[in-house]
PDB file of C-alpha atoms in Angstrom:
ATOM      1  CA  UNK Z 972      88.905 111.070  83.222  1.00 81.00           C
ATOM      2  CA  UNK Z 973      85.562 109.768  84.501  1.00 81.00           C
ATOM      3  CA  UNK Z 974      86.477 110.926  87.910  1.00 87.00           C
ATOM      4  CA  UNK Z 975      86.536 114.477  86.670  1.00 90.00           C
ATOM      5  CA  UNK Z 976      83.556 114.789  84.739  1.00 86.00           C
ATOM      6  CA  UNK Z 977      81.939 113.194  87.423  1.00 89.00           C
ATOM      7  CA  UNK Z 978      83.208 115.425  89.659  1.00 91.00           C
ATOM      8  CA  UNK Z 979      82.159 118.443  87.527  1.00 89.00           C
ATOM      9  CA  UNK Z 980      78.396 117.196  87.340  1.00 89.00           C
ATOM     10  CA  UNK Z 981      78.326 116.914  91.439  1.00 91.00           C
ATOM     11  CA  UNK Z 982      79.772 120.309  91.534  1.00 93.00           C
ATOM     12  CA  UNK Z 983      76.995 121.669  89.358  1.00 91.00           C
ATOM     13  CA  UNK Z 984      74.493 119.658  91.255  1.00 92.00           C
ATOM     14  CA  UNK Z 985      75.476 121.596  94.612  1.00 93.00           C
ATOM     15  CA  UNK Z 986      75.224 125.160  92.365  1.00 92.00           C
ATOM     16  CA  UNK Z 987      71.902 124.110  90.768  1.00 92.00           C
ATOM     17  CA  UNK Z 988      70.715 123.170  94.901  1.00 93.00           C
ATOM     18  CA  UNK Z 989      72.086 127.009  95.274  1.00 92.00           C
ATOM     19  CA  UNK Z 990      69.715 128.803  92.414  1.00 91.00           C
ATOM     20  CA  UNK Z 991      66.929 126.500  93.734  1.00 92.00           C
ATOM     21  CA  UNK Z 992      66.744 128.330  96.846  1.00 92.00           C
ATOM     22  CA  UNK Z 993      67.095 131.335  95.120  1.00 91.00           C
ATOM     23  CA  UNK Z 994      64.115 130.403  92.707  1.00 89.00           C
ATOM     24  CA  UNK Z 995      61.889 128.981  95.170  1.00 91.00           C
ATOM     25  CA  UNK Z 996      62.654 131.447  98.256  1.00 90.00           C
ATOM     26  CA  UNK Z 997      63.382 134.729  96.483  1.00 84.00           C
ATOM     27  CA  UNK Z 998      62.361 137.725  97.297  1.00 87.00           C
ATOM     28  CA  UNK Z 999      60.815 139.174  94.344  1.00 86.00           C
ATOM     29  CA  UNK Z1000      59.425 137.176  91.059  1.00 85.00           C
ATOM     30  CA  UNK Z1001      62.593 138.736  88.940  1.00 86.00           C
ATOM     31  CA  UNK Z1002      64.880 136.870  91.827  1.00 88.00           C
ATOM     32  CA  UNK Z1003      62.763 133.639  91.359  1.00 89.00           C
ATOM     33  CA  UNK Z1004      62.999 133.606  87.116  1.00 89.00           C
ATOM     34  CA  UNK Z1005      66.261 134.458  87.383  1.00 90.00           C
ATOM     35  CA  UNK Z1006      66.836 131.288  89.390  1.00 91.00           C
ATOM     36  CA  UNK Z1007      64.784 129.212  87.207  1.00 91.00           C
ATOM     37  CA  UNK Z1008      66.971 130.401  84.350  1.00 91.00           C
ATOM     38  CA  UNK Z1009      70.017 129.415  85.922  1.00 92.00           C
ATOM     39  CA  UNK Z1010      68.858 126.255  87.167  1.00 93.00           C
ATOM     40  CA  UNK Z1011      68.049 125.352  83.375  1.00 92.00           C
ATOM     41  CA  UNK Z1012      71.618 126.779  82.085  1.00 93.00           C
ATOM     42  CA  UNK Z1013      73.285 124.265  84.354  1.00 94.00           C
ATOM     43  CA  UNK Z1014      71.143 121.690  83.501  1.00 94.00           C
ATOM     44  CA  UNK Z1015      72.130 121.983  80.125  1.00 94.00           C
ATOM     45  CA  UNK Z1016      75.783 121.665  81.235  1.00 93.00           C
ATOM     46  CA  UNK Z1017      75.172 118.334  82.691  1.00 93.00           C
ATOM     47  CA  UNK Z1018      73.339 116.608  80.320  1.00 93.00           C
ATOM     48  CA  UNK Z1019      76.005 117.170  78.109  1.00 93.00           C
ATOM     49  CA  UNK Z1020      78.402 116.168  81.098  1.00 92.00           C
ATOM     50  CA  UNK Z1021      76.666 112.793  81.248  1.00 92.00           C
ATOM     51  CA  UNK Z1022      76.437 112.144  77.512  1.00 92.00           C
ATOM     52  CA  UNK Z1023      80.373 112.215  78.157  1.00 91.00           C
ATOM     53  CA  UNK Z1024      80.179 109.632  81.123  1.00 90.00           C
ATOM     54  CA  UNK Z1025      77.607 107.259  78.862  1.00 91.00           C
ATOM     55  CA  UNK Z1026      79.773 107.901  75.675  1.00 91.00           C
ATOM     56  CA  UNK Z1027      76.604 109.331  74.091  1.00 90.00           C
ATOM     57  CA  UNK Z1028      77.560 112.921  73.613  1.00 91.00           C
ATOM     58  CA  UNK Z1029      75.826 113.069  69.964  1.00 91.00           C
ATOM     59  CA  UNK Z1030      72.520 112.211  71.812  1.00 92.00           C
ATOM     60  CA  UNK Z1031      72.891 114.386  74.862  1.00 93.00           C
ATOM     61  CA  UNK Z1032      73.488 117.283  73.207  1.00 94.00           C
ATOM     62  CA  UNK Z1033      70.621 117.098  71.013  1.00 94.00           C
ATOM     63  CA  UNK Z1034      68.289 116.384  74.181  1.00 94.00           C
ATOM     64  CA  UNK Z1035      70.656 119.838  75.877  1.00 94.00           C
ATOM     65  CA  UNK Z1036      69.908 122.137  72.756  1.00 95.00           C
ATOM     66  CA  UNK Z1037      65.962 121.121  72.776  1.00 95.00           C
ATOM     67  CA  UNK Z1038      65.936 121.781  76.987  1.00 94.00           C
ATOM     68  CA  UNK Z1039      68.198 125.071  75.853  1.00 94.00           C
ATOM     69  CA  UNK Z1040      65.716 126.243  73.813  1.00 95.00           C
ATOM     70  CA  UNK Z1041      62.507 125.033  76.069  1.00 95.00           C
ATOM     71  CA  UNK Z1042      64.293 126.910  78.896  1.00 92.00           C
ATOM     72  CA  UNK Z1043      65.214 129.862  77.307  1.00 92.00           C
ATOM     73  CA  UNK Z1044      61.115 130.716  75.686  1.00 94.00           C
ATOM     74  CA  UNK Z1045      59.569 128.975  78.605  1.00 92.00           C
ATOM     75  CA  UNK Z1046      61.495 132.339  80.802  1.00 89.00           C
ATOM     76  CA  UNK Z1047      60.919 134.507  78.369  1.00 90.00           C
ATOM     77  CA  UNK Z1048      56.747 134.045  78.608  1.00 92.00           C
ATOM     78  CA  UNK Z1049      56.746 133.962  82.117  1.00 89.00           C
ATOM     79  CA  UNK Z1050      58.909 137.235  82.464  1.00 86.00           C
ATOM     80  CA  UNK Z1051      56.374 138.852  79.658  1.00 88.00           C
ATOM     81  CA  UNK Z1052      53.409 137.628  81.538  1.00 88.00           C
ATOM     82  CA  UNK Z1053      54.373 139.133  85.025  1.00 85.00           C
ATOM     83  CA  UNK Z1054      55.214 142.219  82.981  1.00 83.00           C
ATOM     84  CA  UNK Z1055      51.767 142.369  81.881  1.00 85.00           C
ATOM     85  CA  UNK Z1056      50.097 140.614  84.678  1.00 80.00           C
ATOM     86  CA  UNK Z1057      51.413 141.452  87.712  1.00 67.00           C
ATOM     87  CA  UNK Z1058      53.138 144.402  87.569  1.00 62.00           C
ATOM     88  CA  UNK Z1059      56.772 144.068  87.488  1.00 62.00           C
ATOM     89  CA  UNK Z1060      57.943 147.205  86.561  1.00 58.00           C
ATOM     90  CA  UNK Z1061      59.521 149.610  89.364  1.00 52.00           C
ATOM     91  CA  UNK Z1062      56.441 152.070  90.879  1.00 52.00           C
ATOM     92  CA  UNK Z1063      58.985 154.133  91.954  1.00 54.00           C
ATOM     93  CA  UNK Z1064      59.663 157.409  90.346  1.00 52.00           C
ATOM     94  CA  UNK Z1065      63.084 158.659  90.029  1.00 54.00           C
ATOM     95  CA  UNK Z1066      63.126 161.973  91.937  1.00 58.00           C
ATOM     96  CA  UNK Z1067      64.503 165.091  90.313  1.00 61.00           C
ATOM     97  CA  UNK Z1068      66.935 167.167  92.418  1.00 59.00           C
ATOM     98  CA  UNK Z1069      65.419 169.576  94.498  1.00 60.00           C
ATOM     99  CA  UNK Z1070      66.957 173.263  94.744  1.00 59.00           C
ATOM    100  CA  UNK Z1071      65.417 175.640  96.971  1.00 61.00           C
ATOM    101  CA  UNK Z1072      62.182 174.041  97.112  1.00 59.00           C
ATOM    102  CA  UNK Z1073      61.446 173.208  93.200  1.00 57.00           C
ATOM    103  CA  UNK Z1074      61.778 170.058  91.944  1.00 55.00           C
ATOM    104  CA  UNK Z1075      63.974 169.746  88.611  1.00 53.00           C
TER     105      UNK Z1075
END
C-alpha cells in the first residue's frame, strides 16, 4: 500500500514540475497565479499523502488545512493587487456589430 501512495506523491511531483513552468514562464500574470494556485492545491494533496506514508495523517492534515488556507488568501491578494496595480483587466472593448457603417 506504501508503493501506491508513494507512487501517487511522485505523480503529483511531475504535475506540480508542470504548473511550475506554467507559473514561472507564463505568458500573462493571470497564467502565472493560476499556476501558483495549482502548485499549492497539489501541495496540499501531498502533505496529506505523506502523513499517510509517516502514519501521521492527524498532523499532516492540520499542517495541509493551514498551507490551504495560506495558499488560498496569499492568491487572492496578489490577484487584487495586480487588479489594482497593474492593470489586469482586458483594454479591449467589445465591438458592437456594424451595419451599413453605424456601429450598434
Amino acid at each position: 500500500m506504501q508503493g501506491f501512495f508513494l507512487g501517487v506523491a511522485l505523480v503529483l511531483g511531475g504535475l506540480m514540475l508542470v504548473s511550475l513552468y506554467r507559473g514561472v514562464f507564463g505568458p500573462t500574470v493571470l497564467d502565472r497565479l493560476v499556476g501558483v494556485n495549482a502548485i499549492g492545491s497539489k501541495t496540499v494533496v501531498l502533505l496529506v499523502t505523506i502523513g499517510v506514508l509517516y502514519r501521521r495523517v492527524d498532523m499532516f492534515v492540520d499542517i495541509a488545512l493551514a498551507y490551504a488556507l495560506l495558499n488560498f488568501i496569499a492568491v487572492l491578494a496578489a490577484a487584487r493587487y495586480f487588479q489594482k496595480r497593474k492593470g489586469l483587466r482586458s483594454t479591449k472593448q467589445p465591438k458592437g456589430i456594424i451595419i451599413s457603417g453605424e456601429e450598434l
